[in-house]
Amino acid sequence: IKSTKKVLKNQTVMNDVFKALADPTRREILKTLRSGEQSAGDLADQFNLAKSTLSGHFTVLKTAKLVITEKRGTTVMYKLNSSVFEEAMTHVLEIFSIGEETSNEKSTSETKKGSR
């Protein structure tokens, strides 16, 4: 049961990550954060969006755990959380068996070796 809960949690996280990455504005926010943490105000200055719209984007990114927030007095600082992205990409690679030989490929290569 624990492993089922973990799988479901991973699927939820993956869904949240892909939802977050589906929007070009959120991808730009993540790109901007690659250079280091920034305040919500500094980020808002870089995007021609209403504060409520930007806040919605921040919420989606936080839900997906792609950003980490830290409150410093009245300022909210945003920082990129690349480990979640790396985890998501690992799952994508596993889905497509990239970097791994599938069982079908293994049996085909074993058959070819045996016929030599």
mmCIF file of N, CA and C in Angstrom, residues 46-116:
data_model
loop_
_atom_site.group_PDB
_atom_site.id
_atom_site.type_symbol
_atom_site.label_atom_id
_atom_site.label_comp_id
_atom_site.label_asym_id
_atom_site.label_seq_id
_atom_site.Cartn_x
_atom_site.Cartn_y
_atom_site.Cartn_z
ATOM 1 N N GLN A 46 9.741 42.295 -14.605
ATOM 2 C CA GLN A 46 10.242 41.722 -15.856
ATOM 3 C C GLN A 46 9.147 41.178 -16.762
ATOM 4 N N PHE A 47 7.920 41.112 -16.231
ATOM 5 C CA PHE A 47 6.811 40.547 -16.999
ATOM 6 C C PHE A 47 5.679 41.562 -17.072
ATOM 7 N N ASN A 48 5.155 41.769 -18.256
ATOM 8 C CA ASN A 48 4.087 42.723 -18.471
ATOM 9 C C ASN A 48 2.730 42.044 -18.205
ATOM 10 N N LEU A 49 2.515 41.699 -16.935
ATOM 11 C CA LEU A 49 1.296 40.994 -16.531
ATOM 12 C C LEU A 49 0.725 41.644 -15.282
ATOM 13 N N ALA A 50 -0.578 41.497 -15.105
ATOM 14 C CA ALA A 50 -1.207 41.963 -13.870
ATOM 15 C C ALA A 50 -0.647 41.145 -12.710
ATOM 16 N N LYS A 51 -0.547 41.758 -11.546
ATOM 17 C CA LYS A 51 -0.001 41.054 -10.369
ATOM 18 C C LYS A 51 -0.804 39.795 -10.051
ATOM 19 N N SER A 52 -2.126 39.858 -10.239
ATOM 20 C CA SER A 52 -2.949 38.677 -9.950
ATOM 21 C C SER A 52 -2.636 37.537 -10.919
ATOM 22 N N THR A 53 -2.371 37.867 -12.173
ATOM 23 C CA THR A 53 -2.009 36.844 -13.172
ATOM 24 C C THR A 53 -0.667 36.228 -12.819
ATOM 25 N N LEU A 54 0.289 37.073 -12.478
ATOM 26 C CA LEU A 54 1.620 36.592 -12.098
ATOM 27 C C LEU A 54 1.545 35.744 -10.831
ATOM 28 N N SER A 55 0.726 36.158 -9.898
ATOM 29 C CA SER A 55 0.537 35.401 -8.662
ATOM 30 C C SER A 55 0.002 33.997 -8.963
ATOM 31 N N GLY A 56 -0.905 33.913 -9.924
ATOM 32 C CA GLY A 56 -1.430 32.610 -10.339
ATOM 33 C C GLY A 56 -0.334 31.724 -10.912
ATOM 34 N N HIS A 57 0.554 32.316 -11.697
ATOM 35 C CA HIS A 57 1.687 31.556 -12.243
ATOM 36 C C HIS A 57 2.599 31.074 -11.119
ATOM 37 N N PHE A 58 2.866 31.950 -10.140
ATOM 38 C CA PHE A 58 3.700 31.554 -9.004
ATOM 39 C C PHE A 58 3.073 30.387 -8.246
ATOM 40 N N THR A 59 1.773 30.424 -8.085
ATOM 41 C CA THR A 59 1.070 29.351 -7.369
ATOM 42 C C THR A 59 1.245 28.015 -8.076
ATOM 43 N N VAL A 60 1.097 28.015 -9.390
ATOM 44 C CA VAL A 60 1.265 26.776 -10.166
ATOM 45 C C VAL A 60 2.703 26.262 -10.035
ATOM 46 N N LEU A 61 3.675 27.168 -10.111
ATOM 47 C CA LEU A 61 5.082 26.762 -9.979
ATOM 48 C C LEU A 61 5.388 26.230 -8.585
ATOM 49 N N LYS A 62 4.786 26.844 -7.558
ATOM 50 C CA LYS A 62 4.989 26.358 -6.183
ATOM 51 C C LYS A 62 4.335 24.995 -5.981
ATOM 52 N N THR A 63 3.126 24.830 -6.519
ATOM 53 C CA THR A 63 2.423 23.545 -6.401
ATOM 54 C C THR A 63 3.239 22.425 -7.023
ATOM 55 N N ALA A 64 3.881 22.720 -8.147
ATOM 56 C CA ALA A 64 4.722 21.733 -8.832
ATOM 57 C C ALA A 64 6.086 21.584 -8.162
ATOM 58 N N LYS A 65 6.331 22.405 -7.153
ATOM 59 C CA LYS A 65 7.603 22.393 -6.420
ATOM 60 C C LYS A 65 8.801 22.753 -7.309
ATOM 61 N N LEU A 66 8.524 23.478 -8.399
ATOM 62 C CA LEU A 66 9.603 23.921 -9.282
ATOM 63 C C LEU A 66 10.293 25.167 -8.748
ATOM 64 N N VAL A 67 9.635 25.853 -7.819
ATOM 65 C CA VAL A 67 10.255 26.994 -7.148
ATOM 66 C C VAL A 67 10.117 26.814 -5.643
ATOM 67 N N ILE A 68 11.085 27.376 -4.952
ATOM 68 C CA ILE A 68 11.072 27.384 -3.491
ATOM 69 C C ILE A 68 10.902 28.837 -3.086
ATOM 70 N N THR A 69 10.021 29.069 -2.129
ATOM 71 C CA THR A 69 9.807 30.438 -1.672
ATOM 72 C C THR A 69 10.341 30.608 -0.262
ATOM 73 N N GLU A 70 10.794 31.810 -0.004
ATOM 74 C CA GLU A 70 11.267 32.153 1.334
ATOM 75 C C GLU A 70 10.795 33.567 1.618
ATOM 76 N N LYS A 71 10.125 33.718 2.740
ATOM 77 C CA LYS A 71 9.641 35.045 3.122
ATOM 78 C C LYS A 71 10.709 35.742 3.950
ATOM 79 N N ARG A 72 11.074 36.944 3.534
ATOM 80 C CA ARG A 72 12.046 37.771 4.255
ATOM 81 C C ARG A 72 11.356 39.091 4.583
ATOM 82 N N GLY A 73 10.850 39.163 5.774
ATOM 83 C CA GLY A 73 10.061 40.342 6.157
ATOM 84 C C GLY A 73 8.783 40.354 5.337
ATOM 85 N N THR A 74 8.588 41.399 4.551
ATOM 86 C CA THR A 74 7.390 41.479 3.702
ATOM 87 C C THR A 74 7.679 41.036 2.271
ATOM 88 N N THR A 75 8.915 40.635 2.005
ATOM 89 C CA THR A 75 9.328 40.255 0.652
ATOM 90 C C THR A 75 9.315 38.740 0.509
ATOM 91 N N VAL A 76 8.762 38.269 -0.608
ATOM 92 C CA VAL A 76 8.795 36.844 -0.920
ATOM 93 C C VAL A 76 9.871 36.631 -1.976
ATOM 94 N N MET A 77 10.815 35.751 -1.647
ATOM 95 C CA MET A 77 11.899 35.428 -2.565
ATOM 96 C C MET A 77 11.593 34.088 -3.249
ATOM 97 N N TYR A 78 11.896 34.023 -4.534
ATOM 98 C CA TYR A 78 11.682 32.806 -5.318
ATOM 99 C C TYR A 78 13.029 32.277 -5.789
ATOM 100 N N LYS A 79 13.162 30.953 -5.694
ATOM 101 C CA LYS A 79 14.402 30.287 -6.102
ATOM 102 C C LYS A 79 14.024 29.036 -6.886
ATOM 103 N N LEU A 80 14.775 28.757 -7.924
ATOM 104 C CA LEU A 80 14.555 27.580 -8.757
ATOM 105 C C LEU A 80 14.857 26.312 -7.964
ATOM 106 N N ASN A 81 13.999 25.310 -8.099
ATOM 107 C CA ASN A 81 14.222 24.001 -7.474
ATOM 108 C C ASN A 81 14.462 23.002 -8.608
ATOM 109 N N SER A 82 15.692 22.922 -9.067
ATOM 110 C CA SER A 82 16.004 22.110 -10.243
ATOM 111 C C SER A 82 15.897 20.609 -9.975
ATOM 112 N N SER A 83 15.962 20.184 -8.721
ATOM 113 C CA SER A 83 15.909 18.739 -8.447
ATOM 114 C C SER A 83 14.566 18.134 -8.858
ATOM 115 N N VAL A 84 13.478 18.890 -8.717
ATOM 116 C CA VAL A 84 12.159 18.384 -9.129
ATOM 117 C C VAL A 84 12.120 18.233 -10.648
ATOM 118 N N PHE A 85 12.686 19.202 -11.358
ATOM 119 C CA PHE A 85 12.741 19.118 -12.812
ATOM 120 C C PHE A 85 13.577 17.913 -13.243
ATOM 121 N N GLU A 86 14.714 17.715 -12.607
ATOM 122 C CA GLU A 86 15.576 16.571 -12.932
ATOM 123 C C GLU A 86 14.841 15.255 -12.702
ATOM 124 N N GLU A 87 14.087 15.189 -11.603
ATOM 125 C CA GLU A 87 13.300 13.994 -11.298
ATOM 126 C C GLU A 87 12.250 13.750 -12.374
ATOM 127 N N ALA A 88 11.586 14.806 -12.803
ATOM 128 C CA ALA A 88 10.556 14.679 -13.844
ATOM 129 C C ALA A 88 11.167 14.185 -15.146
ATOM 130 N N MET A 89 12.329 14.712 -15.504
ATOM 131 C CA MET A 89 12.989 14.288 -16.738
ATOM 132 C C MET A 89 13.442 12.836 -16.645
ATOM 133 N N THR A 90 13.862 12.402 -15.473
ATOM 134 C CA THR A 90 14.226 11.002 -15.269
ATOM 135 C C THR A 90 13.016 10.104 -15.527
ATOM 136 N N HIS A 91 11.854 10.522 -15.023
ATOM 137 C CA HIS A 91 10.629 9.746 -15.251
ATOM 138 C C HIS A 91 10.263 9.706 -16.735
ATOM 139 N N VAL A 92 10.443 10.823 -17.426
ATOM 140 C CA VAL A 92 10.154 10.847 -18.864
ATOM 141 C C VAL A 92 11.074 9.875 -19.593
ATOM 142 N N LEU A 93 12.342 9.911 -19.248
ATOM 143 C CA LEU A 93 13.289 8.995 -19.884
ATOM 144 C C LEU A 93 12.921 7.538 -19.613
ATOM 145 N N GLU A 94 12.443 7.272 -18.401
ATOM 146 C CA GLU A 94 12.015 5.903 -18.065
ATOM 147 C C GLU A 94 10.797 5.495 -18.882
ATOM 148 N N ILE A 95 9.869 6.424 -19.084
ATOM 149 C CA ILE A 95 8.659 6.118 -19.854
ATOM 150 C C ILE A 95 9.031 5.655 -21.256
ATOM 151 N N PHE A 96 9.995 6.340 -21.859
ATOM 152 C CA PHE A 96 10.397 6.017 -23.218
ATOM 153 C C PHE A 96 11.590 5.084 -23.278
ATOM 154 N N SER A 97 12.011 4.580 -22.134
ATOM 155 C CA SER A 97 13.150 3.651 -22.041
ATOM 156 C C SER A 97 14.393 4.210 -22.708
ATOM 157 N N ILE A 98 14.590 5.494 -22.608
ATOM 158 C CA ILE A 98 15.775 6.119 -23.189
ATOM 159 C C ILE A 98 16.949 5.847 -22.259
ATOM 160 N N GLY A 99 18.007 5.342 -22.840
ATOM 161 C CA GLY A 99 19.185 5.019 -22.046
ATOM 162 C C GLY A 99 19.135 3.613 -21.466
ATOM 163 N N GLU A 100 18.045 2.930 -21.688
ATOM 164 C CA GLU A 100 17.902 1.553 -21.216
ATOM 165 C C GLU A 100 17.475 0.696 -22.400
ATOM 166 N N GLU A 101 17.917 -0.518 -22.398
ATOM 167 C CA GLU A 101 17.474 -1.453 -23.412
ATOM 168 C C GLU A 101 16.151 -2.041 -22.943
ATOM 169 N N THR A 102 15.125 -1.978 -23.779
ATOM 170 C CA THR A 102 13.843 -2.565 -23.388
ATOM 171 C C THR A 102 13.951 -4.078 -23.422
ATOM 172 N N SER A 103 13.015 -4.771 -22.784
ATOM 173 C CA SER A 103 13.054 -6.234 -22.764
ATOM 174 C C SER A 103 12.932 -6.787 -24.181
ATOM 175 N N ASN A 104 12.171 -6.114 -25.051
ATOM 176 C CA ASN A 104 12.037 -6.539 -26.437
ATOM 177 C C ASN A 104 13.366 -6.395 -27.176
ATOM 178 N N GLU A 105 14.073 -5.278 -26.935
ATOM 179 C CA GLU A 105 15.374 -5.072 -27.566
ATOM 180 C C GLU A 105 16.383 -6.098 -27.058
ATOM 181 N N LYS A 106 16.313 -6.428 -25.744
ATOM 182 C CA LYS A 106 17.227 -7.419 -25.173
ATOM 183 C C LYS A 106 17.026 -8.775 -25.823
ATOM 184 N N SER A 107 15.756 -9.191 -25.946
ATOM 185 C CA SER A 107 15.494 -10.510 -26.510
ATOM 186 C C SER A 107 15.897 -10.559 -27.979
ATOM 187 N N THR A 108 15.725 -9.445 -28.700
ATOM 188 C CA THR A 108 16.131 -9.402 -30.107
ATOM 189 C C THR A 108 17.640 -9.516 -30.226
ATOM 190 N N SER A 109 18.380 -8.779 -29.374
ATOM 191 C CA SER A 109 19.837 -8.832 -29.445
ATOM 192 C C SER A 109 20.346 -10.203 -28.994
ATOM 193 N N GLU A 110 19.681 -10.838 -28.021
ATOM 194 C CA GLU A 110 20.076 -12.163 -27.570
ATOM 195 C C GLU A 110 19.808 -13.192 -28.655
ATOM 196 N N THR A 111 18.698 -13.014 -29.392
ATOM 197 C CA THR A 111 18.377 -13.928 -30.481
ATOM 198 C C THR A 111 19.427 -13.822 -31.577
ATOM 199 N N LYS A 112 19.830 -12.587 -31.887
ATOM 200 C CA LYS A 112 20.851 -12.376 -32.911
ATOM 201 C C LYS A 112 22.174 -12.990 -32.496
ATOM 202 N N LYS A 113 22.543 -12.858 -31.196
ATOM 203 C CA LYS A 113 23.785 -13.447 -30.720
ATOM 204 C C LYS A 113 23.744 -14.961 -30.823
ATOM 205 N N GLY A 114 22.587 -15.537 -30.487
ATOM 206 C CA GLY A 114 22.446 -16.989 -30.510
ATOM 207 C C GLY A 114 22.453 -17.566 -31.903
ATOM 208 N N SER A 115 22.089 -16.779 -32.917
ATOM 209 C CA SER A 115 22.024 -17.289 -34.286
ATOM 210 C C SER A 115 23.361 -17.189 -35.006
ATOM 211 N N ARG A 116 24.359 -16.633 -34.351
ATOM 212 C CA ARG A 116 25.682 -16.484 -34.990
ATOM 213 C C ARG A 116 26.466 -17.750 -34.925
#
